[in-house]
Short mmCIF file of C-alpha atoms and ligand atoms in Angstrom, two decimals:
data_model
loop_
_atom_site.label_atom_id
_atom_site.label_comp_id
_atom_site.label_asym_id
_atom_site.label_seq_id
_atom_site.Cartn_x
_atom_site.Cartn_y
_atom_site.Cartn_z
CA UNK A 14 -29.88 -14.34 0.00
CA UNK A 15 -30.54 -16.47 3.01
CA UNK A 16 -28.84 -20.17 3.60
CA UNK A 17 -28.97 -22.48 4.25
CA UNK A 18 -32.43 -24.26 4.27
CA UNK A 19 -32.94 -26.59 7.06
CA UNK A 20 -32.20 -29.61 4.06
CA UNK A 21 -29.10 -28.93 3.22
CA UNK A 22 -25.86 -28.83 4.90
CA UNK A 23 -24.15 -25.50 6.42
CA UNK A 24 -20.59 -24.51 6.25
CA UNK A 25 -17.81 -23.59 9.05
CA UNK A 26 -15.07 -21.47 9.09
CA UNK A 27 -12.29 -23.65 11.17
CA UNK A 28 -9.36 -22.45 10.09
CA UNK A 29 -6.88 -19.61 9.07
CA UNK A 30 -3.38 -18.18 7.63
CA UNK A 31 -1.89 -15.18 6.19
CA UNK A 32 1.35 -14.26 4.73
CA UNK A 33 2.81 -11.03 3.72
CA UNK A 34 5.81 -10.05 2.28
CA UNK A 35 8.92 -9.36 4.13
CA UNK A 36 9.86 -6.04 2.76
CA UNK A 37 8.15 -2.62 4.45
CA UNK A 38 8.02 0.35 2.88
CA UNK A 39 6.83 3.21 5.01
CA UNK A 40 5.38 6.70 4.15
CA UNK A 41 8.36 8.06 4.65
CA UNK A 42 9.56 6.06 2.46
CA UNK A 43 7.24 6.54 -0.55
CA UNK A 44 7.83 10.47 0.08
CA UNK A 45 11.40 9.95 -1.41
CA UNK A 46 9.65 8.66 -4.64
CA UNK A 47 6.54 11.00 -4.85
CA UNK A 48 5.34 14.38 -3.25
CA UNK A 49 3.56 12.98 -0.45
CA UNK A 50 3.98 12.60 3.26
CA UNK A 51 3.20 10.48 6.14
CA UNK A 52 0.61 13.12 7.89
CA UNK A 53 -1.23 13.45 4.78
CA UNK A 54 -1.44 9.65 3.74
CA UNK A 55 -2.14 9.08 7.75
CA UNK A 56 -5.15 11.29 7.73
CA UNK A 57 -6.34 10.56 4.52
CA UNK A 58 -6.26 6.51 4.73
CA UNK A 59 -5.07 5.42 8.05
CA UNK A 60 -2.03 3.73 6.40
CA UNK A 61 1.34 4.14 7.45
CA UNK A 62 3.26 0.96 5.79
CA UNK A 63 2.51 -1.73 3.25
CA UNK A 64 4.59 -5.24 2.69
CA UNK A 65 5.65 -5.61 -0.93
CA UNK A 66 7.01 -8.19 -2.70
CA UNK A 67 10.73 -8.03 -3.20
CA UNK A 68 13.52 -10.58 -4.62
CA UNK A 69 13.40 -13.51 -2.99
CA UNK A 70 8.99 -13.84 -2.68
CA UNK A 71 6.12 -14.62 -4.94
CA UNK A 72 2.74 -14.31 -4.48
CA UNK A 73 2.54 -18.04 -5.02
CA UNK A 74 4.73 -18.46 -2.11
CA UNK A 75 2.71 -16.40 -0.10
CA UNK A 76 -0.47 -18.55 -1.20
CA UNK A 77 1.23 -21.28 -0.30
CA UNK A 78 2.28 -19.87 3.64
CA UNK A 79 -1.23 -18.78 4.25
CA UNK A 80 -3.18 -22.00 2.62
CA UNK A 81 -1.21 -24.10 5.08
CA UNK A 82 -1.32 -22.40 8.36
CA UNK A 83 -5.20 -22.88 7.63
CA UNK A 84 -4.77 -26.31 6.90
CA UNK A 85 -2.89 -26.51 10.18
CA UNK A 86 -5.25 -24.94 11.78
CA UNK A 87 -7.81 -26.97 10.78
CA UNK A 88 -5.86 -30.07 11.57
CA UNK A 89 -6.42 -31.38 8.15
CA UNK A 90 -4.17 -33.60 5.81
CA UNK A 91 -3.65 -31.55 2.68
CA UNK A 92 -5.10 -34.80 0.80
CA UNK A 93 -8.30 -34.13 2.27
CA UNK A 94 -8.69 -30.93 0.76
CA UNK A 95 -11.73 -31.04 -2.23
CA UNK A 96 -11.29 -27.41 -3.52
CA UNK A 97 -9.01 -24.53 -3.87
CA UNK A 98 -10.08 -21.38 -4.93
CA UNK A 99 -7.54 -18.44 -5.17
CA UNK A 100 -9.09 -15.13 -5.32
CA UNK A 101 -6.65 -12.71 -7.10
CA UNK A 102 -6.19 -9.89 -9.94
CA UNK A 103 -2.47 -10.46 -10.15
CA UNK A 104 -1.66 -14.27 -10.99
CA UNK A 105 2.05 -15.34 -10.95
CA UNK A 106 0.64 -17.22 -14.58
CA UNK A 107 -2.42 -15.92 -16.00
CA UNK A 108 -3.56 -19.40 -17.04
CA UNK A 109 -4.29 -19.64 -13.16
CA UNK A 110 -2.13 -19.85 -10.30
CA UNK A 111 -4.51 -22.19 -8.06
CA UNK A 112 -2.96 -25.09 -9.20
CA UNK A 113 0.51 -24.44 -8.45
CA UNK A 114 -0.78 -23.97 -5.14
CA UNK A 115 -2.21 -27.09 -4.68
CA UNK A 116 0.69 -28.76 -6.14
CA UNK A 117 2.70 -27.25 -3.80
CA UNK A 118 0.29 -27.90 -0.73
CA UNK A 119 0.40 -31.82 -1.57
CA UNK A 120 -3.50 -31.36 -1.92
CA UNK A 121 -3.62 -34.20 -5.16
CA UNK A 122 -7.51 -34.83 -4.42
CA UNK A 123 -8.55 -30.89 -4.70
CA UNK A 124 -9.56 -29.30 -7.94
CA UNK A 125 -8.10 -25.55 -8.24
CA UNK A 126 -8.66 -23.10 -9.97
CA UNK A 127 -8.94 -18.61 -10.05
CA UNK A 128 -11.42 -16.52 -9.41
CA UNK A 129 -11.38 -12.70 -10.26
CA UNK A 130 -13.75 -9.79 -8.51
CA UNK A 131 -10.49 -7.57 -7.62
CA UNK A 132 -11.05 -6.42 -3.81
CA UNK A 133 -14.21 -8.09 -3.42
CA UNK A 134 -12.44 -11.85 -4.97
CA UNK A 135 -12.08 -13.03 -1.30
CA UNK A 136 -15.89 -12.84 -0.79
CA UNK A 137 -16.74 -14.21 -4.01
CA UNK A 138 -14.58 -17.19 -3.83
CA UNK A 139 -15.51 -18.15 -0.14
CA UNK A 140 -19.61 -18.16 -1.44
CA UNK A 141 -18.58 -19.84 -4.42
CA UNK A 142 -16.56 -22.62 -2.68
CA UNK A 143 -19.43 -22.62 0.08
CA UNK A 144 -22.26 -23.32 -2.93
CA UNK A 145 -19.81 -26.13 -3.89
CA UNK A 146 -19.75 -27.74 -0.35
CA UNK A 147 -23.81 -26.89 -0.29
CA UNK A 148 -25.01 -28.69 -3.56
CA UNK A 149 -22.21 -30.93 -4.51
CA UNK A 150 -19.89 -34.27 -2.81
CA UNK A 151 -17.61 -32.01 -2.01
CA UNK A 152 -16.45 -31.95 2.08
CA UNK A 153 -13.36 -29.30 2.76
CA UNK A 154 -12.20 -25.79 1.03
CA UNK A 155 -9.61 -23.63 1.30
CA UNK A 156 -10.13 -20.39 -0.27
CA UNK A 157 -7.25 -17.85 -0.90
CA UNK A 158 -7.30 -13.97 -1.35
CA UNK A 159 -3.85 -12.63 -2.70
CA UNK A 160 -2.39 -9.62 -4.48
CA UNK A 161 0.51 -8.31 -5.93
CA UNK A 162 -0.67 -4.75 -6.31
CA UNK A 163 2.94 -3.38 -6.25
CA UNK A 164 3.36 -4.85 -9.66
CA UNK A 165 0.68 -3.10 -11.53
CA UNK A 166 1.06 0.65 -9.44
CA UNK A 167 2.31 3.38 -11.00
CA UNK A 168 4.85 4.78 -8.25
CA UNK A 169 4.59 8.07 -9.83
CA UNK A 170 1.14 8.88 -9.15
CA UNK A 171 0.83 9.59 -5.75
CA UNK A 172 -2.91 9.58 -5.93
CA UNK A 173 -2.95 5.91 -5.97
CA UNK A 174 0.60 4.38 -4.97
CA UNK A 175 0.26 5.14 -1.00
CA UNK A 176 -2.64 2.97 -1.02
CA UNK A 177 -1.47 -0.55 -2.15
CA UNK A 178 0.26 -3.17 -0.31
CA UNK A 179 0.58 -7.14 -1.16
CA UNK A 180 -0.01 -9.92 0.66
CA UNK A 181 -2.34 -13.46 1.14
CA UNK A 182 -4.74 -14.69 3.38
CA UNK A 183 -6.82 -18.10 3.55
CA UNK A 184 -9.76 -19.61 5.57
CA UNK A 185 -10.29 -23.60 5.87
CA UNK A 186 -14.21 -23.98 4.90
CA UNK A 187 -15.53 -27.36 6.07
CA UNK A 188 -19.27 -28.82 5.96
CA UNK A 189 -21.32 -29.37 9.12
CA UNK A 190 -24.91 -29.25 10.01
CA UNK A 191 -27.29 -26.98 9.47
CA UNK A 192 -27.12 -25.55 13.17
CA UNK A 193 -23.38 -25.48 13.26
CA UNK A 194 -24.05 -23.00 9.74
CA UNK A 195 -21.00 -20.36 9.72
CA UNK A 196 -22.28 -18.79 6.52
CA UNK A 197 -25.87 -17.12 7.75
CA UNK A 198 -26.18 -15.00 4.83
CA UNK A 199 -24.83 -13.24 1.87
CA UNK A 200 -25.33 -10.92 -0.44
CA UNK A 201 -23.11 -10.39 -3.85
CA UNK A 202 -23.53 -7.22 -6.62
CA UNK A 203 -21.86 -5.73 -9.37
CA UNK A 204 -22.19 -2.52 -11.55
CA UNK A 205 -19.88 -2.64 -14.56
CA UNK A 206 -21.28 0.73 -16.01
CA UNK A 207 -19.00 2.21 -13.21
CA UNK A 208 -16.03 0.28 -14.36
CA UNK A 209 -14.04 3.11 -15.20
CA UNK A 210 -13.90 4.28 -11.87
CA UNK A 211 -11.06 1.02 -10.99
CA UNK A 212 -9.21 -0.10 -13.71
CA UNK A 213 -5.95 -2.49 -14.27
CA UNK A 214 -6.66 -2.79 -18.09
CA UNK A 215 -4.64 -4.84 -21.14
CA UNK A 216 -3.19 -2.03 -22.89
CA UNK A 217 -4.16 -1.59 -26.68
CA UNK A 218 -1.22 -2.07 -28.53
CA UNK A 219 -1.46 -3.18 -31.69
CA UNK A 220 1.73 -4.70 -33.66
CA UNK A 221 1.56 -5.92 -37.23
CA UNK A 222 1.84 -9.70 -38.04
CA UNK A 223 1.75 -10.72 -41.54
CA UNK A 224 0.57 -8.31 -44.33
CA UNK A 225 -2.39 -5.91 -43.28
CA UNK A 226 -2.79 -7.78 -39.94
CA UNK A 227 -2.46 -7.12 -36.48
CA UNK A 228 -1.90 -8.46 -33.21
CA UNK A 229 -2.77 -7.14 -30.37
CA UNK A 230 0.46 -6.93 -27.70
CA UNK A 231 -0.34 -8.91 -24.51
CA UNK A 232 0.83 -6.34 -21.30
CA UNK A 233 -1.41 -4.25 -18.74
CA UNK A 234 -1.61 -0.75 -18.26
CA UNK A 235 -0.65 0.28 -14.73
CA UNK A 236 -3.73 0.94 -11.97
CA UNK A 237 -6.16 4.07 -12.84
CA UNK A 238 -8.22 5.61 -10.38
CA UNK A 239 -10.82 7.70 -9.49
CA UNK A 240 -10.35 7.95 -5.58
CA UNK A 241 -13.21 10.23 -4.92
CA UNK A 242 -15.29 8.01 -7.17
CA UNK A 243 -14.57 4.97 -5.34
CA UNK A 244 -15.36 6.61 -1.71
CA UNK A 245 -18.10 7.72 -2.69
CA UNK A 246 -19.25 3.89 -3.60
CA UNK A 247 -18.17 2.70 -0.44
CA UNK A 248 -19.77 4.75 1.66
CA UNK A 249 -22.70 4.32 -0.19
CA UNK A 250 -23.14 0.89 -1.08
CA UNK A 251 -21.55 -0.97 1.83
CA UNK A 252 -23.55 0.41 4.89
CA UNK A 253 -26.71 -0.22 2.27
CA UNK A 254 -25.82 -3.77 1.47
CA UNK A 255 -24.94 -4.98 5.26
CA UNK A 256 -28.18 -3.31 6.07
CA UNK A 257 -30.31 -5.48 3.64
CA UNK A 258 -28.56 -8.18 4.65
CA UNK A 259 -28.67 -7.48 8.59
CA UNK A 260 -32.81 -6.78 7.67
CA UNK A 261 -33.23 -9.95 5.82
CA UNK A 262 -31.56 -12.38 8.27
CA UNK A 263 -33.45 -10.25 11.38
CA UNK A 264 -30.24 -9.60 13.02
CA UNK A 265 -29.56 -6.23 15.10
CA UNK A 266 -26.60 -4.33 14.30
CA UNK A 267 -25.73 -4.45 18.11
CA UNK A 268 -25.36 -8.13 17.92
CA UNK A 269 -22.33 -7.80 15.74
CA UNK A 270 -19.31 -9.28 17.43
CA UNK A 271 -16.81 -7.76 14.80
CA UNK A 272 -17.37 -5.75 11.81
CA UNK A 273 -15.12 -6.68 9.40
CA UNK A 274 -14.42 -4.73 6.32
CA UNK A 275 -12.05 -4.89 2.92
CA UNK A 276 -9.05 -2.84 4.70
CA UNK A 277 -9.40 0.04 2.10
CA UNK A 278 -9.39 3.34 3.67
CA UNK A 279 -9.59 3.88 7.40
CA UNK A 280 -12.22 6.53 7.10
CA UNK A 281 -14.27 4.13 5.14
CA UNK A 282 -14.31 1.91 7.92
CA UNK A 283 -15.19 4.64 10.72
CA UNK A 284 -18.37 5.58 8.36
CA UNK A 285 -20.06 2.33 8.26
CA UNK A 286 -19.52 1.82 11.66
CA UNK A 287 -20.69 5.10 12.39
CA UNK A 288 -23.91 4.37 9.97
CA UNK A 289 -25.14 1.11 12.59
CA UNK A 290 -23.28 2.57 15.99
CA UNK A 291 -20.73 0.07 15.75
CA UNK A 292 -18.22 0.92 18.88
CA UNK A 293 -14.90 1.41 16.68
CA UNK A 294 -13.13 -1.56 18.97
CA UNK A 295 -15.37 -3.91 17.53
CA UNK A 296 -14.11 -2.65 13.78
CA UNK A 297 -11.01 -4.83 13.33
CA UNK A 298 -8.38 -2.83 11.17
CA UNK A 299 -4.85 -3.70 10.24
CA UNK A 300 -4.83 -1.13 7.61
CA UNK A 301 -1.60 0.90 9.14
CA UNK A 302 0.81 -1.76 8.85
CA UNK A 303 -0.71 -3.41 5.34
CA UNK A 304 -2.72 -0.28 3.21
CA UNK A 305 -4.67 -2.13 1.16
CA UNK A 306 -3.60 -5.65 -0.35
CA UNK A 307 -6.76 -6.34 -2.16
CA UNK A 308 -8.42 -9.65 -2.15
CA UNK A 309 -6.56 -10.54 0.87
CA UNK A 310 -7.65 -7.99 3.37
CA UNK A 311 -10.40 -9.50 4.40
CA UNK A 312 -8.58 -13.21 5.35
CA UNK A 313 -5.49 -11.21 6.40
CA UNK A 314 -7.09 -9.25 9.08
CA UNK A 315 -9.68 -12.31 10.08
CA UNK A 316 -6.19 -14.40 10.46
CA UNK A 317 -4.65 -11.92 12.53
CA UNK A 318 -7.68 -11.27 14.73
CA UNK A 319 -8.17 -15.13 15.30
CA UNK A 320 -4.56 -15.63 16.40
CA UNK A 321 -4.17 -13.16 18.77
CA UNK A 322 -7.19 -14.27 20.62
CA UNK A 323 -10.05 -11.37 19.42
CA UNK A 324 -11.90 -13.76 17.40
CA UNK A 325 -13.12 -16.29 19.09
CA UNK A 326 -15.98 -19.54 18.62
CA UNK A 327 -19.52 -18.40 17.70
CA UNK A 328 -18.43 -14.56 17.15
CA UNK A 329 -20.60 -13.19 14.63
CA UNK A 330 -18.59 -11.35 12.49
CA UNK A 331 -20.14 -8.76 9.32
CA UNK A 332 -17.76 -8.67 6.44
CA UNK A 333 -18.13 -6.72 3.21
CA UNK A 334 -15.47 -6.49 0.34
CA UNK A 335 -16.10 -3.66 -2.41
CA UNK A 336 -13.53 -2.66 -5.31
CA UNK A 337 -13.31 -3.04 -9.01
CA UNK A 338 -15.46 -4.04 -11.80
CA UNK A 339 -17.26 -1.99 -9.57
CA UNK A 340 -18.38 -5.22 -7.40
CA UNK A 341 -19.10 -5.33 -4.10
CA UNK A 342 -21.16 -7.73 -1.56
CA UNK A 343 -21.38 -8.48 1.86
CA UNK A 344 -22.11 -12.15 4.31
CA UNK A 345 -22.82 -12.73 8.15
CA UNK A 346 -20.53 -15.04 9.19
CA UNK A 347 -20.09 -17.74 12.85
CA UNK A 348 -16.28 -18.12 13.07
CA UNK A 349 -16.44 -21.33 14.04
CA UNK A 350 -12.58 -22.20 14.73
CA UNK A 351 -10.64 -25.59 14.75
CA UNK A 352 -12.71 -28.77 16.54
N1 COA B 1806 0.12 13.24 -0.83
C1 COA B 1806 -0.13 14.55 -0.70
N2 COA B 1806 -1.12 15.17 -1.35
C2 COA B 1806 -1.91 14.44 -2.15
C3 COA B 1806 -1.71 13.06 -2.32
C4 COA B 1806 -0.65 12.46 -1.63
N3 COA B 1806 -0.38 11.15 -1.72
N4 COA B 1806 -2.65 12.58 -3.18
C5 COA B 1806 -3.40 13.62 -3.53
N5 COA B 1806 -2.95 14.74 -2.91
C6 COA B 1806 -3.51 16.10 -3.02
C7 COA B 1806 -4.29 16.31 -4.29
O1 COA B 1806 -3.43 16.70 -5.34
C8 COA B 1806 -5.24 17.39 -3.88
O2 COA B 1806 -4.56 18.63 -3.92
P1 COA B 1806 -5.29 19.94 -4.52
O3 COA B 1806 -6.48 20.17 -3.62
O4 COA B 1806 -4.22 20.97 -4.41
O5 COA B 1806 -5.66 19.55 -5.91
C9 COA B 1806 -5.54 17.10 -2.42
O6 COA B 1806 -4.45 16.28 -1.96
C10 COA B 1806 -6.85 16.40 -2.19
O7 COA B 1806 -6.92 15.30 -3.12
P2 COA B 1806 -8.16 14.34 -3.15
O8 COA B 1806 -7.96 13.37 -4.26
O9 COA B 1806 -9.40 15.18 -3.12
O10 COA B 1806 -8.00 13.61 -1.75
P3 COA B 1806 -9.03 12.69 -0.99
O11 COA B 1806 -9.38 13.28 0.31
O12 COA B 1806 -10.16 12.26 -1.90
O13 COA B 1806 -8.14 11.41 -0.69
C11 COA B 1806 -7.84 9.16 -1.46
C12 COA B 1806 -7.63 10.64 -1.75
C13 COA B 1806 -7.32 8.36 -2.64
C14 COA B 1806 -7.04 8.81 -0.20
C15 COA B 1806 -9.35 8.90 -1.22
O14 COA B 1806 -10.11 9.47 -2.28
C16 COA B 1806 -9.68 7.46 -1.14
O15 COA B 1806 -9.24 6.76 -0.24
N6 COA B 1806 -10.52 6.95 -2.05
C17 COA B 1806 -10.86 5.54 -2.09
C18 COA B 1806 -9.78 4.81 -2.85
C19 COA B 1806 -9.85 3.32 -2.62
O16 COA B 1806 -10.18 2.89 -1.55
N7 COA B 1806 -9.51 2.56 -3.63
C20 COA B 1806 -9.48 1.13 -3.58
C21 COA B 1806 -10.84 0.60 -3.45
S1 COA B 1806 -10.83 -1.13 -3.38
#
């Protein structure tokens, strides 16, 4: 899908933040727990440590770090903020953790609220916020991705538990003019007949309440995985949606500043680079010190890249978060930075 038409407004990126937890836990580490170690889960993924959430954090309090470096960035008042959208699978309160955020931001004037499309939330959320800033009175975003994927691991399975990390990332989204447009294009898909590939499912206990009825006991199952299943996606679907998308918007592959992908697997990012002869130092990666934190990868690593001077005004940068549901999607974006 292309945007936007010359008639309505476009949307910049002008700001970013990240948090992660204090607490590392290395491969070493995680090889006094399970049967694994750090030349296997190096080769295989690329990761050698991941920040989880111990004691004295939340992933609330992480939200709230990250959504107001970007705010800072941005050089906005927190009251000018319209809309918060936290992208997240784990949610300190299931009832929806964006508005403890904004709360705690001082933003009174924004509506907030959660969105859920696991790894791919973070792109989800910054389209959705972006439609809101497109078609409605509604001026300045800041959109969220954040997970607490240590929570919901099973540390036993060593198939799955050297992946995971937590952490939170945020970009300020603010509207401008059609040529100033950060958000060229973007596409968004889902295939829920492959949903058994990812799951972090409620768990079907069933407890009796009065007489022959039943309730159904509210708790979650720890993370299942098919990790050949869910390569095999990736590979697959990512390189094919960045190509429609590249295709549709007539860009060239070689005009890609930075290629900029859900921090999964290291070997997943080589591939698609390989697929459009991306040189791998325009692939930015942060996977080593993170693994994969979910719905924040994406603004965690675009954060980083920005503040250490990689990123800079008018890069074109192609971004593409895939995970559960299975869901996936891709955008071209102009970083456009603080005015
Ligand atoms: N340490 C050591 N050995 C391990 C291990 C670990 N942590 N995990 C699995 N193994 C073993 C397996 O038991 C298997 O041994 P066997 O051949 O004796 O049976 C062998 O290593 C190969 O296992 P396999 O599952 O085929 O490995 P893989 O090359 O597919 O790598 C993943 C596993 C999980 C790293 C890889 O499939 C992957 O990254 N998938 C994508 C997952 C993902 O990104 N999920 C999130 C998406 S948002």
């Amino acid at each position: 899908m292309l945007e936007p038409s010359r008639n309505v407004p476009g949307i910049a990126l002008v700001g970013s933040g990240s948090a992660v937890p204090s607490q590392t836990l290395s491969n070493e580490e995680l090889g006094l727990r399970v049967e694994t170690n750090d030349s296997w889960i190096r080769e295989r993924t690329g990761i050698a440590n991941r920040q989880i959430i111990g004691k004295d954090e939340t992933l609330t309090s992480l939200c709230c770090k990250a959504g107001s470096l970007a705010i800072q960035m941005a050089g906005w008042e927190p009251e000018s903020v319209d809309l918060i959208i936290l992208a997240t699978s784990t949610p300190d309160d299931l009832f929806g953790t964006g508005p403890e955020i904004q709360g705690k931001l001082g933003a009174t004037n924004a509506v907030a609220f959660d969105l859920t499309a696991a790894c791919s939330g973070f792109l989800f959320a910054l389209v959705t916020a972006a439609q809101f800033i497109k078609n409605g009175d509604m001026n300045r975003a800041i959109v969220i991705g954040a997970d607490q994927l240590s929570s919901w691991i099973d540390w036993d399975d060593r198939r799955s538990c050297i992946l995971f990390g937590d952490g939170a990332g945020a970009v300020a989204l603010e509207k401008t003019s059609y040529e100033k447009n950060g958000l060229l294009s973007f596409k968004l898909k889902s295939d829920g007949r492959k949903r058994n590939c990812l799951n972090l499912k409620q768990s079907t206990d069933h407890l009796s309440l009065v007489k022959d009825k039943s309730h159904q006991k509210g708790s979650y199952l720890p993370i299942q995985m098919n990790g050949q299943e869910v390569y095999k996606f990736a590979v697959k679907e990512v390189p094919a949606i960045l190509d429609l998308l590249l295709k549709s918007s007539n860009i060239e592959s070689s005009s890609i500043d930075w290629l900029l992908l859900h921090q999964a697997n290291q070997r997943i990012l080589d591939s698609v680079a390989d697929r459009f002869s991306i040189p791998h130092e325009k692939v930015l990666s942060n996977l080593s010190e993170y693994g994969n934190t979910s719905a924040a990868t994406i603004p965690l690593m675009l954060d980083e890249a920005v503040r250490d001077g990689r990123i800079n005004t008018n890069n074109l940068i192609a971004t593409s978060g895939f995970g559960a549901g299975l869901s996936w999607g891709a955008a071209l974006l102009r970083w456009q930075g603080p005015s």
